PDB file of C-alpha atoms in Angstrom:
ATOM      1  CA  MET A   1      -3.803  39.051 -71.116  1.00 60.00           C
ATOM      2  CA  LYS A   2      -1.901  40.071 -68.139  1.00 75.00           C
ATOM      3  CA  GLN A   3      -2.893  43.449 -66.866  1.00 75.00           C
ATOM      4  CA  ASP A   4      -1.802  45.477 -63.987  1.00 77.00           C
ATOM      5  CA  ILE A   5      -4.707  46.184 -61.664  1.00 75.00           C
ATOM      6  CA  ARG A   6      -3.361  49.612 -60.925  1.00 76.00           C
ATOM      7  CA  ASP A   7      -3.752  50.461 -64.563  1.00 74.00           C
ATOM      8  CA  LEU A   8      -7.415  49.536 -64.418  1.00 68.00           C
ATOM      9  CA  PHE A   9      -8.093  51.950 -61.587  1.00 68.00           C
ATOM     10  CA  ARG A  10      -6.242  54.735 -63.331  1.00 68.00           C
ATOM     11  CA  ASP A  11      -8.530  54.564 -66.251  1.00 59.00           C
ATOM     12  CA  ASP A  12     -11.262  57.197 -66.272  1.00 54.00           C
ATOM     13  CA  GLU A  13     -13.961  54.715 -67.184  1.00 54.00           C
ATOM     14  CA  VAL A  14     -13.639  52.845 -63.955  1.00 49.00           C
ATOM     15  CA  SER A  15     -13.565  55.894 -61.750  1.00 54.00           C
ATOM     16  CA  ASP A  16     -16.788  57.209 -63.322  1.00 59.00           C
ATOM     17  CA  HIS A  17     -18.522  53.969 -62.650  1.00 64.00           C
ATOM     18  CA  LYS A  18     -20.918  54.119 -59.700  1.00 73.00           C
ATOM     19  CA  LEU A  19     -22.152  51.220 -57.589  1.00 74.00           C
ATOM     20  CA  PRO A  20     -25.883  50.513 -57.357  1.00 78.00           C
ATOM     21  CA  LYS A  21     -27.716  51.900 -54.334  1.00 80.00           C
ATOM     22  CA  HIS A  22     -28.357  48.533 -52.678  1.00 82.00           C
ATOM     23  CA  HIS A  23     -24.917  47.182 -53.379  1.00 81.00           C
ATOM     24  CA  ARG A  24     -23.794  47.525 -49.771  1.00 84.00           C
ATOM     25  CA  GLN A  25     -26.930  45.793 -48.377  1.00 85.00           C
ATOM     26  CA  GLU A  26     -26.656  42.930 -50.877  1.00 86.00           C
ATOM     27  CA  PHE A  27     -22.982  42.492 -49.969  1.00 85.00           C
ATOM     28  CA  TYR A  28     -23.813  42.154 -46.243  1.00 83.00           C
ATOM     29  CA  GLU A  29     -26.594  39.654 -46.962  1.00 85.00           C
ATOM     30  CA  LYS A  30     -24.296  37.506 -49.098  1.00 84.00           C
ATOM     31  CA  LEU A  31     -21.617  37.718 -46.409  1.00 83.00           C
ATOM     32  CA  LYS A  32     -24.071  36.555 -43.728  1.00 82.00           C
ATOM     33  CA  ALA A  33     -25.276  33.687 -45.911  1.00 81.00           C
ATOM     34  CA  ALA A  34     -21.711  32.571 -46.620  1.00 80.00           C
ATOM     35  CA  ARG A  35     -20.521  32.471 -42.998  1.00 73.00           C
ATOM     36  CA  PRO A  36     -21.627  29.541 -40.759  1.00 61.00           C
ATOM     37  CA  GLN A  37     -24.056  30.049 -37.948  1.00 58.00           C
ATOM     38  CA  ARG A  38     -21.995  30.446 -34.826  1.00 57.00           C
ATOM     39  CA  LYS A  39     -24.674  29.892 -32.204  1.00 57.00           C
ATOM     40  CA  SER A  40     -25.536  26.317 -33.155  1.00 57.00           C
ATOM     41  CA  GLY A  41     -21.859  25.577 -33.694  1.00 56.00           C
ATOM     42  CA  LEU A  42     -21.003  26.948 -30.270  1.00 66.00           C
ATOM     43  CA  LYS A  43     -23.664  24.857 -28.589  1.00 77.00           C
ATOM     44  CA  MET A  44     -22.389  21.729 -30.280  1.00 78.00           C
ATOM     45  CA  ASN A  45     -18.821  22.664 -29.382  1.00 81.00           C
ATOM     46  CA  TYR A  46     -19.750  23.048 -25.685  1.00 83.00           C
ATOM     47  CA  ILE A  47     -21.569  19.702 -25.705  1.00 86.00           C
ATOM     48  CA  LEU A  48     -18.519  17.984 -27.185  1.00 87.00           C
ATOM     49  CA  LYS A  49     -16.236  19.591 -24.598  1.00 88.00           C
ATOM     50  CA  ILE A  50     -18.487  18.502 -21.739  1.00 89.00           C
ATOM     51  CA  ALA A  51     -18.669  14.967 -23.130  1.00 90.00           C
ATOM     52  CA  ALA A  52     -14.877  14.822 -23.464  1.00 90.00           C
ATOM     53  CA  ILE A  53     -14.429  16.019 -19.883  1.00 91.00           C
ATOM     54  CA  ALA A  54     -16.921  13.425 -18.639  1.00 91.00           C
ATOM     55  CA  VAL A  55     -15.104  10.626 -20.495  1.00 92.00           C
ATOM     56  CA  LEU A  56     -11.737  11.752 -19.130  1.00 91.00           C
ATOM     57  CA  PHE A  57     -13.141  11.962 -15.606  1.00 91.00           C
ATOM     58  CA  LEU A  58     -14.606   8.464 -15.830  1.00 91.00           C
ATOM     59  CA  ALA A  59     -11.340   7.064 -17.196  1.00 89.00           C
ATOM     60  CA  LEU A  60      -9.368   8.748 -14.412  1.00 89.00           C
ATOM     61  CA  ALA A  61     -11.800   7.531 -11.744  1.00 87.00           C
ATOM     62  CA  PHE A  62     -11.616   3.985 -13.112  1.00 86.00           C
ATOM     63  CA  THR A  63      -7.808   4.069 -13.118  1.00 86.00           C
ATOM     64  CA  VAL A  64      -7.626   5.409  -9.560  1.00 85.00           C
ATOM     65  CA  PHE A  65     -10.184   2.849  -8.372  1.00 83.00           C
ATOM     66  CA  LYS A  66      -8.275   0.025 -10.038  1.00 83.00           C
ATOM     67  CA  MET A  67      -4.968   1.169  -8.506  1.00 82.00           C
ATOM     68  CA  ALA A  68      -6.582   1.491  -5.072  1.00 77.00           C
ATOM     69  CA  ASN A  69      -7.924  -2.054  -5.332  1.00 75.00           C
ATOM     70  CA  LYS A  70      -4.464  -3.345  -6.275  1.00 74.00           C
ATOM     71  CA  THR A  71      -2.913  -1.525  -3.317  1.00 71.00           C
ATOM     72  CA  VAL A  72      -5.502  -2.915  -0.899  1.00 63.00           C
ATOM     73  CA  ALA A  73      -5.051  -6.402  -2.329  1.00 61.00           C
ATOM     74  CA  ASN A  74      -1.256  -6.131  -1.957  1.00 63.00           C
ATOM     75  CA  GLU A  75      -1.628  -4.945   1.643  1.00 61.00           C
ATOM     76  CA  ILE A  76      -3.943  -7.843   2.426  1.00 57.00           C
ATOM     77  CA  VAL A  77      -1.489 -10.298   0.891  1.00 58.00           C
ATOM     78  CA  ASN A  78       1.417  -8.711   2.784  1.00 58.00           C
ATOM     79  CA  GLU A  79      -0.517  -8.729   6.059  1.00 60.00           C
ATOM     80  CA  SER A  80      -1.600 -12.328   5.665  1.00 67.00           C
ATOM     81  CA  SER A  81       1.940 -13.276   4.617  1.00 74.00           C
ATOM     82  CA  LEU A  82       3.341 -11.555   7.703  1.00 73.00           C
ATOM     83  CA  GLU A  83       0.766 -13.241   9.912  1.00 77.00           C
ATOM     84  CA  HIS A  84       1.672 -16.630   8.428  1.00 80.00           C
ATOM     85  CA  GLN A  85       5.363 -15.989   9.026  1.00 81.00           C
ATOM     86  CA  ILE A  86       4.688 -15.003  12.635  1.00 79.00           C
ATOM     87  CA  GLU A  87       2.523 -18.094  13.117  1.00 83.00           C
ATOM     88  CA  SER A  88       5.217 -20.381  11.715  1.00 86.00           C
ATOM     89  CA  ILE A  89       7.871 -18.793  13.949  1.00 82.00           C
ATOM     90  CA  GLU A  90       5.527 -19.141  16.906  1.00 82.00           C
ATOM     91  CA  LYS A  91       4.909 -22.827  16.148  1.00 87.00           C
ATOM     92  CA  GLU A  92       8.637 -23.545  15.890  1.00 87.00           C
ATOM     93  CA  TYR A  93       9.416 -21.816  19.166  1.00 81.00           C
ATOM     94  CA  LEU A  94       6.488 -23.409  21.007  1.00 83.00           C
ATOM     95  CA  ALA A  95       7.539 -26.837  19.757  1.00 86.00           C
ATOM     96  CA  SER A  96      11.093 -26.202  20.988  1.00 83.00           C
ATOM     97  CA  ILE A  97       9.783 -24.899  24.315  1.00 82.00           C
ATOM     98  CA  ASP A  98       7.622 -28.007  24.786  1.00 86.00           C
ATOM     99  CA  LYS A  99      10.568 -30.220  23.903  1.00 86.00           C
ATOM    100  CA  GLU A 100      12.879 -28.450  26.344  1.00 81.00           C
ATOM    101  CA  TRP A 101      10.201 -28.506  29.049  1.00 83.00           C
ATOM    102  CA  GLY A 102       9.846 -32.262  28.624  1.00 85.00           C
ATOM    103  CA  LYS A 103      13.617 -32.669  28.926  1.00 81.00           C
ATOM    104  CA  PHE A 104      13.664 -30.439  32.005  1.00 80.00           C
ATOM    105  CA  VAL A 105      10.882 -32.331  33.762  1.00 82.00           C
ATOM    106  CA  ALA A 106      12.595 -35.645  32.951  1.00 82.00           C
ATOM    107  CA  VAL A 107      15.942 -34.470  34.395  1.00 77.00           C
ATOM    108  CA  ALA A 108      14.672 -32.430  37.362  1.00 76.00           C
ATOM    109  CA  ASN A 109      14.249 -34.265  40.662  1.00 77.00           C
ATOM    110  CA  ASP A 110      13.014 -31.300  42.675  1.00 78.00           C
ATOM    111  CA  GLU A 111       9.260 -30.586  42.522  1.00 85.00           C
ATOM    112  CA  LYS A 112       9.729 -27.072  43.951  1.00 86.00           C
ATOM    113  CA  LEU A 113      12.173 -26.259  41.159  1.00 80.00           C
ATOM    114  CA  VAL A 114       9.766 -27.569  38.528  1.00 82.00           C
ATOM    115  CA  LYS A 115       6.901 -25.548  40.051  1.00 88.00           C
ATOM    116  CA  ARG A 116       9.012 -22.370  40.242  1.00 87.00           C
ATOM    117  CA  TYR A 117       9.964 -22.616  36.560  1.00 85.00           C
ATOM    118  CA  LYS A 118       6.413 -23.556  35.582  1.00 87.00           C
ATOM    119  CA  ASP A 119       5.236 -20.339  37.278  1.00 90.00           C
ATOM    120  CA  LYS A 120       7.911 -18.294  35.439  1.00 88.00           C
ATOM    121  CA  LEU A 121       6.852 -19.831  32.116  1.00 86.00           C
ATOM    122  CA  ASP A 122       3.188 -19.150  32.909  1.00 90.00           C
ATOM    123  CA  ASP A 123       4.009 -15.481  33.603  1.00 91.00           C
ATOM    124  CA  LEU A 124       5.892 -15.257  30.305  1.00 88.00           C
ATOM    125  CA  ASP A 125       2.972 -16.944  28.547  1.00 88.00           C
ATOM    126  CA  ALA A 126       0.529 -14.402  30.046  1.00 91.00           C
ATOM    127  CA  ASP A 127       2.785 -11.609  28.766  1.00 90.00           C
ATOM    128  CA  TYR A 128       2.880 -13.300  25.376  1.00 88.00           C
ATOM    129  CA  GLN A 129      -0.919 -13.447  25.226  1.00 90.00           C
ATOM    130  CA  GLU A 130      -1.086  -9.723  26.002  1.00 92.00           C
ATOM    131  CA  ILE A 131       1.475  -8.925  23.303  1.00 87.00           C
ATOM    132  CA  SER A 132      -0.414 -11.185  20.906  1.00 86.00           C
ATOM    133  CA  LYS A 133      -3.573  -9.100  21.446  1.00 89.00           C
ATOM    134  CA  GLN A 134      -1.563  -5.984  20.600  1.00 87.00           C
ATOM    135  CA  PHE A 135      -0.285  -7.695  17.451  1.00 83.00           C
ATOM    136  CA  LYS A 136      -3.819  -8.505  16.343  1.00 82.00           C
ATOM    137  CA  ALA A 137      -4.793  -4.862  16.867  1.00 85.00           C
ATOM    138  CA  ASP A 138      -1.752  -3.483  15.009  1.00 81.00           C
ATOM    139  CA  ASN A 139       0.030  -6.182  13.023  1.00 75.00           C
ATOM    140  CA  ASN A 140       2.269  -3.703  11.174  1.00 76.00           C
ATOM    141  CA  ASN A 141       4.031  -2.504  14.335  1.00 81.00           C
ATOM    142  CA  ILE A 142       7.549  -3.932  14.231  1.00 83.00           C
ATOM    143  CA  LEU A 143       8.034  -3.366  17.967  1.00 87.00           C
ATOM    144  CA  VAL A 144       5.111  -5.645  18.784  1.00 84.00           C
ATOM    145  CA  ILE A 145       6.462  -8.334  16.465  1.00 82.00           C
ATOM    146  CA  GLU A 146       9.890  -8.083  18.061  1.00 86.00           C
ATOM    147  CA  ALA A 147       8.310  -8.319  21.523  1.00 87.00           C
ATOM    148  CA  LEU A 148       6.501 -11.522  20.476  1.00 84.00           C
ATOM    149  CA  VAL A 149       9.696 -13.136  19.237  1.00 85.00           C
ATOM    150  CA  ASP A 150      11.717 -11.916  22.240  1.00 89.00           C
ATOM    151  CA  ASN A 151       9.175 -13.448  24.628  1.00 88.00           C
ATOM    152  CA  LEU A 152       9.436 -16.796  22.887  1.00 86.00           C
ATOM    153  CA  LYS A 153      13.243 -16.583  22.874  1.00 88.00           C
ATOM    154  CA  THR A 154      13.260 -15.780  26.590  1.00 89.00           C
ATOM    155  CA  ARG A 155      11.106 -18.796  27.426  1.00 85.00           C
ATOM    156  CA  LEU A 156      13.260 -21.112  25.360  1.00 83.00           C
ATOM    157  CA  GLN A 157      16.493 -19.718  26.753  1.00 87.00           C
ATOM    158  CA  LEU A 158      15.172 -20.024  30.310  1.00 86.00           C
ATOM    159  CA  LEU A 159      14.503 -23.715  29.797  1.00 83.00           C
ATOM    160  CA  LYS A 160      17.866 -24.303  28.143  1.00 84.00           C
ATOM    161  CA  ASP A 161      19.696 -22.496  30.936  1.00 84.00           C
ATOM    162  CA  ILE A 162      17.992 -24.435  33.736  1.00 83.00           C
ATOM    163  CA  GLN A 163      18.481 -27.720  31.918  1.00 80.00           C
ATOM    164  CA  GLN A 164      22.177 -26.932  31.463  1.00 82.00           C
ATOM    165  CA  HIS A 165      22.424 -26.040  35.162  1.00 78.00           C
ATOM    166  CA  ILE A 166      20.784 -29.321  36.174  1.00 79.00           C
ATOM    167  CA  ASN A 167      23.133 -31.249  33.882  1.00 78.00           C
ATOM    168  CA  LEU A 168      26.100 -29.554  35.536  1.00 81.00           C
ATOM    169  CA  LEU A 169      24.746 -30.402  38.989  1.00 76.00           C
ATOM    170  CA  ASN A 170      24.182 -34.020  37.954  1.00 76.00           C
ATOM    171  CA  GLN A 171      27.735 -34.245  36.586  1.00 79.00           C
ATOM    172  CA  LYS A 172      29.147 -32.897  39.845  1.00 73.00           C
ATOM    173  CA  THR A 173      27.060 -35.381  41.815  1.00 70.00           C
ATOM    174  CA  GLU A 174      28.312 -38.224  39.637  1.00 69.00           C
ATOM    175  CA  GLN A 175      31.897 -37.028  40.086  1.00 67.00           C
ATOM    176  CA  TYR A 176      31.496 -36.929  43.869  1.00 62.00           C
ATOM    177  CA  GLU A 177      29.943 -40.387  43.834  1.00 57.00           C
ATOM    178  CA  THR A 178      32.863 -41.849  41.818  1.00 57.00           C
ATOM    179  CA  ILE A 179      35.461 -40.158  44.034  1.00 54.00           C
ATOM    180  CA  ASN A 180      33.894 -41.424  47.251  1.00 53.00           C
ATOM    181  CA  ILE A 181      34.004 -45.060  46.191  1.00 51.00           C
TER     182      ILE A 181
END
């Protein structure tokens, strides 16, 4: 039953055969009926694309918003952690300063000396309050933080130095008193 198509077209019977007049028109109508309507398909395709873009945009916006909230929360935690660390350092230094001041006042016999050092400490405290205002305005500035700590160190060292000087003077006085006897 196998036949070569070329043999069919070589036959005279086929070549004499004529197509009906409306064959071409019927063929186009069948072709149109067989192919899908593009306009409604295109509209639906555009709607799906727009919906997909909207979903992607919302997902991206949600992700960015969530990441921004995490970043802000981390910054708040870091800032509050830094503030707590500065406060604890400040408390330790102020406690040491008060302790050293008490020792100094107990050892010092000269009221003028006590007043002079009280004035120096008050000046340093005024500077510290000014630096503290700067820290509250910009608590991420490392220079301001260092200035706060340096001020506290200076006050403490000032008290230790004067106390050591008074102790040396007292030792010399005691030595002179024991030699004179």
